[in-house]
Coordinates of C-alpha atoms in Angstrom, one line a residue:
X1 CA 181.2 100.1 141.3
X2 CA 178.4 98.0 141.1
X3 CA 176.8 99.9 138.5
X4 CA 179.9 100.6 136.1
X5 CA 180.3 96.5 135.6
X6 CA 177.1 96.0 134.3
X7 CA 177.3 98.8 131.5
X8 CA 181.1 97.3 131.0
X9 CA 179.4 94.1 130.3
X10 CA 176.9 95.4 127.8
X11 CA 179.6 97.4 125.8
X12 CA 181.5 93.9 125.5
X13 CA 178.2 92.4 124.2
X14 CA 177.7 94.5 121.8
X15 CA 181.0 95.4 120.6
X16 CA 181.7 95.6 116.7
X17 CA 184.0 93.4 115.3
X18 CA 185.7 94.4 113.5
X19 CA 185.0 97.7 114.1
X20 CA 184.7 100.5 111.1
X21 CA 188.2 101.6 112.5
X22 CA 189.6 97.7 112.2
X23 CA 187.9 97.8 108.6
X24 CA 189.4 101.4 107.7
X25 CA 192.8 100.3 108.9
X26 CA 193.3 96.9 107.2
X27 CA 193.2 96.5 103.2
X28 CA 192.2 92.7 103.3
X29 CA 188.9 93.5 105.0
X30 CA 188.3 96.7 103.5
X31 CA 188.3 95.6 99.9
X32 CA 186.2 92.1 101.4
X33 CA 183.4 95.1 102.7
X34 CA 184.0 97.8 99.6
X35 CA 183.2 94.7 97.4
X36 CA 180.2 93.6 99.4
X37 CA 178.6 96.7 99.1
X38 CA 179.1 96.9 95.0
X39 CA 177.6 93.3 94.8
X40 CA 174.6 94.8 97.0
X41 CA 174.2 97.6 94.9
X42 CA 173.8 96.0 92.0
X43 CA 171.4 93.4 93.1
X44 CA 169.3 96.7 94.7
X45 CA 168.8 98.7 91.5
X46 CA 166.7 96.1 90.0
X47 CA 164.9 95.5 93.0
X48 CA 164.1 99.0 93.8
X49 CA 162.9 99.9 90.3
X50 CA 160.3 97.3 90.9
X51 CA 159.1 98.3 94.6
X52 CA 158.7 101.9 92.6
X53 CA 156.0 100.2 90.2
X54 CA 154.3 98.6 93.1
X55 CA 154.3 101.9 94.7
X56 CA 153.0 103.4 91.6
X57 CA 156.0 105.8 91.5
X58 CA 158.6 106.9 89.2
X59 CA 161.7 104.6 89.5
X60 CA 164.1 107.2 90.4
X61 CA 161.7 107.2 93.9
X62 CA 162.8 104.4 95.2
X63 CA 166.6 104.6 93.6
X64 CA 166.7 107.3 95.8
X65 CA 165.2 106.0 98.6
X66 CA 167.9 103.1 98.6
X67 CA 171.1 105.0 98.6
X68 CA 170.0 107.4 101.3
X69 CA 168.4 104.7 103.6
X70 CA 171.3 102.9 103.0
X71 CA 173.8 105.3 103.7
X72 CA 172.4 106.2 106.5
X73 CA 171.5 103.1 108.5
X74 CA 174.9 102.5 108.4
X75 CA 175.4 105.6 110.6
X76 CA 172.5 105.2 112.8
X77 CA 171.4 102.0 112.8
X78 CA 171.9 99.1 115.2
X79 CA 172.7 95.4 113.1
X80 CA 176.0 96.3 111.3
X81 CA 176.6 94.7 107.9
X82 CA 172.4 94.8 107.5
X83 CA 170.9 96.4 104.1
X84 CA 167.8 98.9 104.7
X85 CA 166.4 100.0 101.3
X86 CA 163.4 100.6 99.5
X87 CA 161.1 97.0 99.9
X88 CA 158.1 95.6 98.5
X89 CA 156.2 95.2 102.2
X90 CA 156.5 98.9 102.9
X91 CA 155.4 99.6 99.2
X92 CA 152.0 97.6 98.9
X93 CA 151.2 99.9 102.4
X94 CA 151.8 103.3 100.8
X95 CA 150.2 102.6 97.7
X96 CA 147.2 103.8 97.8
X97 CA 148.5 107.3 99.0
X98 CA 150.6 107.8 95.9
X99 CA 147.4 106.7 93.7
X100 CA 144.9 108.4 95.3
X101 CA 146.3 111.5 97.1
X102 CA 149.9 111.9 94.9
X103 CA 153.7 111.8 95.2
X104 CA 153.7 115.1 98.3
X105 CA 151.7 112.6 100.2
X106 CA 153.4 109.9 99.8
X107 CA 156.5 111.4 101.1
X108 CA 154.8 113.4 104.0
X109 CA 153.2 109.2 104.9
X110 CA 157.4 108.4 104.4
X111 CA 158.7 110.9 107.1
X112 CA 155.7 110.1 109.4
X113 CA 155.9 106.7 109.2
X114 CA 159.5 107.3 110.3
X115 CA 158.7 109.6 113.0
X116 CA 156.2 106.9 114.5
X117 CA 158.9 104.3 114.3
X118 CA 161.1 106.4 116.6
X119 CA 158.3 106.9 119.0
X120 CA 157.8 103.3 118.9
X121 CA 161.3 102.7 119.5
X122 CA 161.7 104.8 122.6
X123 CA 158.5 103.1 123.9
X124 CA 160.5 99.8 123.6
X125 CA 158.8 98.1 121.2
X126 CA 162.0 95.6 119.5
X127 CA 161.9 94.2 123.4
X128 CA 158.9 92.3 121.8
X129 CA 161.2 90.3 119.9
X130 CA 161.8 88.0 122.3
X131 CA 158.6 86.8 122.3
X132 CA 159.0 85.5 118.7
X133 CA 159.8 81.6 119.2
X134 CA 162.0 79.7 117.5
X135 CA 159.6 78.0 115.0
X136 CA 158.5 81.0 114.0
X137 CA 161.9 82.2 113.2
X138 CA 162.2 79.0 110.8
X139 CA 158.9 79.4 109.4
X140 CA 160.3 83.3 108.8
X141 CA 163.6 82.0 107.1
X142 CA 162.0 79.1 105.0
X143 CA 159.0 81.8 103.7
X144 CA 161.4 84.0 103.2
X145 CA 163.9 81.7 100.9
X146 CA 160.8 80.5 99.0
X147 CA 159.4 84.3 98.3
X148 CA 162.9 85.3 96.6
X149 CA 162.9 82.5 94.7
X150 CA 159.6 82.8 93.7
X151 CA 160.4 86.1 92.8
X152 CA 162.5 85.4 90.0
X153 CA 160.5 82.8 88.1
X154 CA 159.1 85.8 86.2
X155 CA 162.9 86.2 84.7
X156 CA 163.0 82.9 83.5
X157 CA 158.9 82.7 82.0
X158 CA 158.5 83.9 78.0
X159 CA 162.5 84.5 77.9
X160 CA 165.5 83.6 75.0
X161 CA 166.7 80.3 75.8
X162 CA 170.6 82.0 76.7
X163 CA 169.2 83.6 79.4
X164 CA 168.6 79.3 80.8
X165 CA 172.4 79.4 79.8
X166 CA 173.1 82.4 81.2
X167 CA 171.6 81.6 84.6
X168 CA 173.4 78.3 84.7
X169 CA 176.8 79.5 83.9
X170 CA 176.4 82.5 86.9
X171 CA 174.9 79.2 89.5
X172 CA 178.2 77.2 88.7
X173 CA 180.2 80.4 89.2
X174 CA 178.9 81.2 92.5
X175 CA 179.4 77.2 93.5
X176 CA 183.1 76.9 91.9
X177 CA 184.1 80.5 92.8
X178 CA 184.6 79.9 96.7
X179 CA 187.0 76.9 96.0
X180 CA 189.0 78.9 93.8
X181 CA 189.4 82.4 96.0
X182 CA 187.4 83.9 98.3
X183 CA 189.3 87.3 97.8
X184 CA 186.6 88.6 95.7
X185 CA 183.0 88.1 96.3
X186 CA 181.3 85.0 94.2
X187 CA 178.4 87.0 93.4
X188 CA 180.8 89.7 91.6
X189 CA 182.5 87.7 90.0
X190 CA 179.7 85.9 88.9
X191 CA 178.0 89.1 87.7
X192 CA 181.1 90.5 85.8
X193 CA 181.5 87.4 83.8
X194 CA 178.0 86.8 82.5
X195 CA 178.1 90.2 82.1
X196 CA 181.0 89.8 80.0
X197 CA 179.5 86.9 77.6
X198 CA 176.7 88.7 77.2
X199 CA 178.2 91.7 75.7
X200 CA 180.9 90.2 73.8
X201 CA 178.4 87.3 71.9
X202 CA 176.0 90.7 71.7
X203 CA 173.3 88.6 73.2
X204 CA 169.7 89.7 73.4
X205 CA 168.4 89.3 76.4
X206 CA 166.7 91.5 79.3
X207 CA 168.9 93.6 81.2
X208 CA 168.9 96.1 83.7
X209 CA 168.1 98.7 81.8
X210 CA 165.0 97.4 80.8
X211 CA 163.3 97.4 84.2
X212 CA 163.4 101.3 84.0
X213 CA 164.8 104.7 83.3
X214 CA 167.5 105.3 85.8
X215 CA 168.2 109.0 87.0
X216 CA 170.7 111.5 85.9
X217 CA 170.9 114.0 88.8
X218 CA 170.9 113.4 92.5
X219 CA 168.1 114.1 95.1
X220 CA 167.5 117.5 96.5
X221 CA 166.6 118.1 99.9
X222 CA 162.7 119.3 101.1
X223 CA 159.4 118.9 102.1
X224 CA 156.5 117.8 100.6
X225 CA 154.3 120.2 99.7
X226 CA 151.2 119.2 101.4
X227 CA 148.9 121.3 103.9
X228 CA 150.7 121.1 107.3
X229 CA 146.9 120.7 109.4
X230 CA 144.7 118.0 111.4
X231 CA 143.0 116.7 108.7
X232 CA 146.0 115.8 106.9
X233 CA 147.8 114.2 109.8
X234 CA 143.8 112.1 110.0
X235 CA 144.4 111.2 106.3
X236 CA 147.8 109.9 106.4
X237 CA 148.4 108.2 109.8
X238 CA 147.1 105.1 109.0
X239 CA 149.2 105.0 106.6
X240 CA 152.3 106.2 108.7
X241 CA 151.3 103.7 111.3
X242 CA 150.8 100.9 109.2
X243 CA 154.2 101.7 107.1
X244 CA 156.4 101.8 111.1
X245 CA 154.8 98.7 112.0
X246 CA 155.6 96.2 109.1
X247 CA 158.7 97.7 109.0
X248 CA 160.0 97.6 112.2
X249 CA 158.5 93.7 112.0
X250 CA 161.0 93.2 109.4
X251 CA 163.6 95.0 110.3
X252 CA 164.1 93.3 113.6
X253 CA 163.6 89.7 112.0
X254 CA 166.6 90.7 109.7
X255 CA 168.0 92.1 112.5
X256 CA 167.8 88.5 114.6
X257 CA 168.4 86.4 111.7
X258 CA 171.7 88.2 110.9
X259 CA 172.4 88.1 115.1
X260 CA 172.1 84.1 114.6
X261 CA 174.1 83.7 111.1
X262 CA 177.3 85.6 112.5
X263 CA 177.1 85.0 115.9
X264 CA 176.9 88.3 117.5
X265 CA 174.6 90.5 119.2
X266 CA 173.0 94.0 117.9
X267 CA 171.4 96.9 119.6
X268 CA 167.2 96.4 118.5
X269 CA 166.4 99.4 120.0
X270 CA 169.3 101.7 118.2
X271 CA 167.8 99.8 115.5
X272 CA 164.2 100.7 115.3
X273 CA 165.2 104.1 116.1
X274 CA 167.7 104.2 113.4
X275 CA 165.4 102.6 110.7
X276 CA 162.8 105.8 111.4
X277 CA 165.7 108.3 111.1
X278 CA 166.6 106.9 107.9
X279 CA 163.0 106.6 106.8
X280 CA 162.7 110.6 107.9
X281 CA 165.7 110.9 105.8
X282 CA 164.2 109.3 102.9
X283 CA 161.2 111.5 102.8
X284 CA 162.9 114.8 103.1
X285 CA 164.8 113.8 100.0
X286 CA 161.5 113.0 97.9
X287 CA 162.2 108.6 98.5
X288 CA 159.5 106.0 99.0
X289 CA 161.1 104.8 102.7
X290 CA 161.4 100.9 103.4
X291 CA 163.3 99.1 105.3
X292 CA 166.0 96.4 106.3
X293 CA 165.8 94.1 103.2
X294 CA 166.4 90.3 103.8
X295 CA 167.3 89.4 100.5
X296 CA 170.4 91.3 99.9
X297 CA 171.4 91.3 103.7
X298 CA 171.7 87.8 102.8
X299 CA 174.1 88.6 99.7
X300 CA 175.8 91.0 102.0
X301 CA 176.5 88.7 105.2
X302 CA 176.4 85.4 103.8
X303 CA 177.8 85.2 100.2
X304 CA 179.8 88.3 100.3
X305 CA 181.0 87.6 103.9
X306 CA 180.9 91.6 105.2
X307 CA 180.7 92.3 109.0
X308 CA 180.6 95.9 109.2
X309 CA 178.8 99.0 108.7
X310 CA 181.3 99.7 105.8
X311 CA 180.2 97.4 103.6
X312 CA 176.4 99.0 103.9
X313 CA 177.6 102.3 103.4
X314 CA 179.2 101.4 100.2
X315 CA 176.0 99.8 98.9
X316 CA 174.8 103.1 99.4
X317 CA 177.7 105.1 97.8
X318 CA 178.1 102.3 95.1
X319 CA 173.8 102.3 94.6
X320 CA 174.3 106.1 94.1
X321 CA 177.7 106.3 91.8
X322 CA 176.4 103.5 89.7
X323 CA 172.8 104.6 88.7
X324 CA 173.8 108.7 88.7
X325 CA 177.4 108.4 86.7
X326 CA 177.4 104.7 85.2
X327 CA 173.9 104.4 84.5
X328 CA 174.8 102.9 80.9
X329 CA 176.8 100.7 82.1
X330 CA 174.7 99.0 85.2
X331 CA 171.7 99.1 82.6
X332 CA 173.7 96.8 80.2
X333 CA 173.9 94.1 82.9
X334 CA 171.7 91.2 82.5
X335 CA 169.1 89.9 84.2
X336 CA 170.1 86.4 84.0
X337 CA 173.3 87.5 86.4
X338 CA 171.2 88.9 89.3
X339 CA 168.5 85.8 88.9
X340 CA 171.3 83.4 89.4
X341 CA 172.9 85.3 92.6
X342 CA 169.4 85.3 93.7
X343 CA 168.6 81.6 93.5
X344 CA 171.9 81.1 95.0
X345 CA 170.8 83.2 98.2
X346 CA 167.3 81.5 98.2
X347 CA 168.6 78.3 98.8
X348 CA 171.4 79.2 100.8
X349 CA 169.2 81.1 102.9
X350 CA 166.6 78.1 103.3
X351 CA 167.0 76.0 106.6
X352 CA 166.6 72.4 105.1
X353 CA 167.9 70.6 108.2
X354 CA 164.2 71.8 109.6
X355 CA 162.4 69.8 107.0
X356 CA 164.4 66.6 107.1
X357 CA 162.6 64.0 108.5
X358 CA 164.2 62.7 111.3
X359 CA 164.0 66.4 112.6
X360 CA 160.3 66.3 112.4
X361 CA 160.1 62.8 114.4
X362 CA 162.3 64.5 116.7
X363 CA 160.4 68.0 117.2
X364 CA 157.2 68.1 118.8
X365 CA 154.0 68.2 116.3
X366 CA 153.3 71.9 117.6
X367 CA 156.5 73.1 116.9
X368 CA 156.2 71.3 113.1
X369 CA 152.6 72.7 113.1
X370 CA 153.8 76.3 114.2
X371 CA 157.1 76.5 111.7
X372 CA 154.7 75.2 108.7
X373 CA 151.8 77.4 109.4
X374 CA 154.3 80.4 109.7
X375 CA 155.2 79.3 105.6
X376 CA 152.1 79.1 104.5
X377 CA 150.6 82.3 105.6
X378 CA 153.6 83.9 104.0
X379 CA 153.2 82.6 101.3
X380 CA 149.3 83.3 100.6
X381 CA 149.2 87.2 102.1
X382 CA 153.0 87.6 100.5
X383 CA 153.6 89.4 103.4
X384 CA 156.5 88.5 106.2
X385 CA 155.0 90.9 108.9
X386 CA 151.6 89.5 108.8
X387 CA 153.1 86.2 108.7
X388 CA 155.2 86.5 112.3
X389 CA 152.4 87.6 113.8
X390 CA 150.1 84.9 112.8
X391 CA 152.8 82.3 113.7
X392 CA 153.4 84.1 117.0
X393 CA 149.3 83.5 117.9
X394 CA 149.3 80.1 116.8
X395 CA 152.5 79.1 118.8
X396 CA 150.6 80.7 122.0
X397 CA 147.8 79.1 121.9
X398 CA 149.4 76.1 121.6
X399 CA 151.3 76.8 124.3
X400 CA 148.5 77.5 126.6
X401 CA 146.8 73.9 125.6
X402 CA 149.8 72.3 126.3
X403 CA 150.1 74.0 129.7
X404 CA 146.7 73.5 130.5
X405 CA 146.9 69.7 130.4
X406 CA 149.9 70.4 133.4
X407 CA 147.4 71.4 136.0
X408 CA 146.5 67.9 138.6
X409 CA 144.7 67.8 141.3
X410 CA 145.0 64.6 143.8
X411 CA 142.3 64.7 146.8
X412 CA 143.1 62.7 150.3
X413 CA 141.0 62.8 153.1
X414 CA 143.0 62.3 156.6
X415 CA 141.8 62.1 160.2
X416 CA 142.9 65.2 162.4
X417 CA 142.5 66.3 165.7
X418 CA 139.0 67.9 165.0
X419 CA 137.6 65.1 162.9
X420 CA 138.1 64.6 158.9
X421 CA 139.9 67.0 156.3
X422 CA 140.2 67.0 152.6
X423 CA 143.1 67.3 151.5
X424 CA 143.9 68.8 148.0
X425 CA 147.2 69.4 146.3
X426 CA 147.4 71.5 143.1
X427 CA 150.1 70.4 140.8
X428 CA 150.6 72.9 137.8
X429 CA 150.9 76.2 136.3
X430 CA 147.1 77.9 137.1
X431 CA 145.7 80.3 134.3
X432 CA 142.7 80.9 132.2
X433 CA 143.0 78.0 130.2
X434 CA 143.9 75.8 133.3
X435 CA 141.7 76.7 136.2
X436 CA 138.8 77.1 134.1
X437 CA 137.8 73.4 134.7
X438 CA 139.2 73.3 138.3
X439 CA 135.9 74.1 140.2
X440 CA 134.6 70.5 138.6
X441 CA 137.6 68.6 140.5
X442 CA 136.1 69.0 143.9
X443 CA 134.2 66.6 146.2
X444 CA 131.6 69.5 147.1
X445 CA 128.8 67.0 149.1
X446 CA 131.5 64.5 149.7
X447 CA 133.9 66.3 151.6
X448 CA 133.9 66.6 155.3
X449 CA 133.4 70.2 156.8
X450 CA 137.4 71.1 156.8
X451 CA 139.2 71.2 153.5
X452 CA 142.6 72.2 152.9
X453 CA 144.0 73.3 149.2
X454 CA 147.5 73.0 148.9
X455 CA 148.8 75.0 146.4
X456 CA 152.6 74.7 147.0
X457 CA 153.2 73.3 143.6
X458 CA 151.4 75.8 141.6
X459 CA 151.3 79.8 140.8
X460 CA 148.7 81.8 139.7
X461 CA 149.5 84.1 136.9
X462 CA 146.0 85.1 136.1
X463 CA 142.7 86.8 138.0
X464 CA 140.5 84.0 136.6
X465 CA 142.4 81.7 138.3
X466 CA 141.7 84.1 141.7
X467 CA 137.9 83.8 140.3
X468 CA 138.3 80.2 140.5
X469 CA 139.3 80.1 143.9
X470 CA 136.9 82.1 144.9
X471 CA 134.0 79.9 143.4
X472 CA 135.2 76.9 145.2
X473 CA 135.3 78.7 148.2
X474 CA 131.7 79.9 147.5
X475 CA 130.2 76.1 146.6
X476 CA 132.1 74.5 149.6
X477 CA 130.0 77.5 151.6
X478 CA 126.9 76.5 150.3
X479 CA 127.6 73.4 152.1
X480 CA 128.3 74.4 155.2
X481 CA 131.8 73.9 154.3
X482 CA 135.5 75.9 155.5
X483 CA 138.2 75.7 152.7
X484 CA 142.0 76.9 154.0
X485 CA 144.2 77.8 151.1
X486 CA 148.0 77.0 152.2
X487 CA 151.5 76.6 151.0
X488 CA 151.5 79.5 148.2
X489 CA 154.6 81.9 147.2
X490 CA 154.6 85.0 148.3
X491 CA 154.1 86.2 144.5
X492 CA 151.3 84.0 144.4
X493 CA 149.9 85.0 148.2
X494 CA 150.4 89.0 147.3
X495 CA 148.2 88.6 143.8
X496 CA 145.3 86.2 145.7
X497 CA 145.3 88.6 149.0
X498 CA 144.6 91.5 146.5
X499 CA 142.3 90.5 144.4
X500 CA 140.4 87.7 146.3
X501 CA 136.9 88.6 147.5
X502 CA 137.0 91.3 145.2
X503 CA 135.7 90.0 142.2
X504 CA 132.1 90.4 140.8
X505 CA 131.0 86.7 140.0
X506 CA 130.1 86.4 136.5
X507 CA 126.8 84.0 137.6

């Protein structure tokens, strides 16, 4: 009994609602997903021609690797109603495999990478996202809002001025849109009509189609053909490694971020598994992997409102009917449509309450300092991975200068039975950064012969903070001097009686 109700508590926390049953069973919320995934797909072909150039590819690679990711990570992954396709970060890292080595070793780097993403997944690895503060997670969604924007200046640079019209016809749809209905998705119908002036005025502007050739055939299922030895696993597990790492990183921000937007909870670990099964699955049908991508997870969840895994799958199924059977028509849309649904996302996605400033005369500087570095290191390495990480050092080390300030020591000395004590009590969290000074906040030649350190207020988390101990112990010693440590917890006394005395002194 008492180990059923904890597993009937984590079922309810992470319960799907609605459910792909609920979705399957109601027509209101299965045209609201169906719809959601056709807006995604159409936003994704675009994108995932463009990841192909970076990858130095043919564009049908990452069209593929889109519709199967997708597809799958709807199956087997963790954060329903969260996009996984082909993505720029996971591009720029296999790279230089496809331009030095070729296409069968880019694939083979594909279904490793995957592989080491569901060893890293069993070894826990998304329980490190808790260790990703809050400002971080700001500095993540404010970078991230600013890099899709950014991302579609080029549209709008050495265009026809109707594309300016264009893009601000498609804005005021997807503001006036909502008001109207919210039956059908803003960004549809936002696409459908600009779409619509476009062709009818036979306007000359860039369009789909001219971002690449889209394929006629689907996918067929094998391996790469690569030798299957040592020295190839040597070439391409940096690579591999490199490729699970960034994205896992962003997969599980998307993962959080989407978590915080709807107000539910998702299964990290299923996750990160799930994102290497669907990367595995991407390489065995000749696709360039990636991974959860933020800016139409945003379209997805926030302007098209899905919940589910449905809508996910149908970006997939829609990514794959479109570009195989209607590849004239998606090629006819124009760019000018997906630029404006874009922007729309961009600032939708952007937290401004962060930057207003009675929120920054509210927040402490690090916290400001953390959330703007985060940003800014974004922005110059144009990478989100490297970003979170940097953001998650910087917040630590403030964190440990903050706490070291915490650590006070007050000295007394009483009269007792046997003459004079000292009297110390430690106030404060003790580690590295705040017991390093501690030896200098004792009355060595001052002090009578008994001294007694009180350490009922404090923990040690850290063995230099047992080396510091054992210092003052030493100078009091040189003295001629007793020192009695009292009053710790019995975490703290276990870790001191261990290591204490056992320590080679560094001088």
């Amino acid at each position: 009994m008492t180990i059923a109700a904890p597993r009937a508590d984590e079922r309810a926390r992470y319960r799907e609602d609605p459910s792909v049953w609920k979705v399957l069973r109601s027509p209101r919320l299965l045209v609201r997903e169906a719809l959601a995934g056709l807006v995604v797909a159409i936003a994704l072909i675009p994108e995932a021609i463009s990841f192909s150039i970076i990858a130095g590819v043919d564009p049908r690679v990452g069209l593929f690797s889109s519709f199967v990711m997708a597809m799958a990570i709807a199956v087997v992954g963790g954060r329903p109603a969260m996009i996984t396709a082909a993505t720029a970060a996971v591009a720029v890292v296999i790279a230089p495999v496809a331009r030095e080595h070729g296409i069968d070793h880019l694939v083979a780097t594909v279904i490793l990478g995957g592989l080491f993403q569901v060893l890293l997944a069993w070894f826990g690895v998304a329980k490190l996202m808790r260790f990703i503060p809050r400002s971080v997670m700001v500095g993540f969604v404010n970078s991230l809002a600013i890099l899709i924007f950014v991302a579609q200046v080029p549209h709008l640079i050495d265009v026809p001025w109707p594309v300016y019209v264009l893009v601000a016809g498609g804005l005021g749809l997807l503001v006036l849109t909502p008001k109207v209905t919210k039956v059908v998705p803003a960004p549809l119908v936002s696409i459908a009509l600009v779409t619509a002036v476009v062709v009818v005025f036979a306007l000359q502007v860039p369009t789909v189609g001219d971002e690449g050739e889209l394929p006629d055939a689907l996918p067929t299922l094998g391996l790469p053909d690569v030798p299957f030895t040592w020295e190839t696993f040597r070439l391409l597990a940096p690579y591999a490694l490199a490729m699970a790492l960034v994205g896992l990183m962003e997969s599980l921000m998307t993962a959080k971020l989407v978590d915080e937007i709807t107000d539910t909870h998702s299964r990290k670990t299923r996750e990160a598994w799930g994102q290497g099964v669907a990367n595995v699955l991407s390489g065995l049908f000749g696709g360039m992997g990636g991974c959860a991508m933020i800016g139409q997870t945003m379209i997805n969840v926030k302007a098209s409102g899905a919940r589910s895994r449905v809508s996910t799958f149908a970006a997939g199924l829609f990514l794959l009917i479109l570009v195989v059977g209607l590849g004239d028509l998606v090629g006819a849309i124009p760019m000018a449509a997906l630029v404006a649904v874009m922007i729309m996302v961009s600032v939708g996605t952007f937290d401004w309450h962060s930057i207003r400033p009675a929120t920054l005369r509210r927040l402490p500087r690090s916290e400001s300092l953390v959330m703007v570095a985060t940003v800014a290191i974004v922005l110059v390495t144009q990478n989100l991975a490297i970003g979170v990480v940097a953001g998650v050092f910087i917040a630590a080390v403030l964190f440990v200068r903050r706490v070291a300030h915490f650590a006070t020591v007050t000295r007394t000395v009483v009269d007792g039975a046997d003459g004079p004590v000292a009297h110390y009590r430690v106030d404060g969290e003790l580690l590295f950064a705040s017991s390093n000074d501690l030896t200098t906040q004792f009355e060595y030649a001052e002090d009578p012969e008994r001294v007694v350190v009180d350490l009922s207020a404090s923990h040690i988390w850290d063995v230099s903070t047992v080396a510091t101990l054992d210092a003052i112990v030493t100078k009091y010693a040189q003295h001629g001097k007793t020192v009695t440590f009292e009053g710790m917890n019995a975490a703290t006394a276990r870790f001191h009686g261990r290591l204490s005395g056992n320590l080679t002194p560094l001088a």
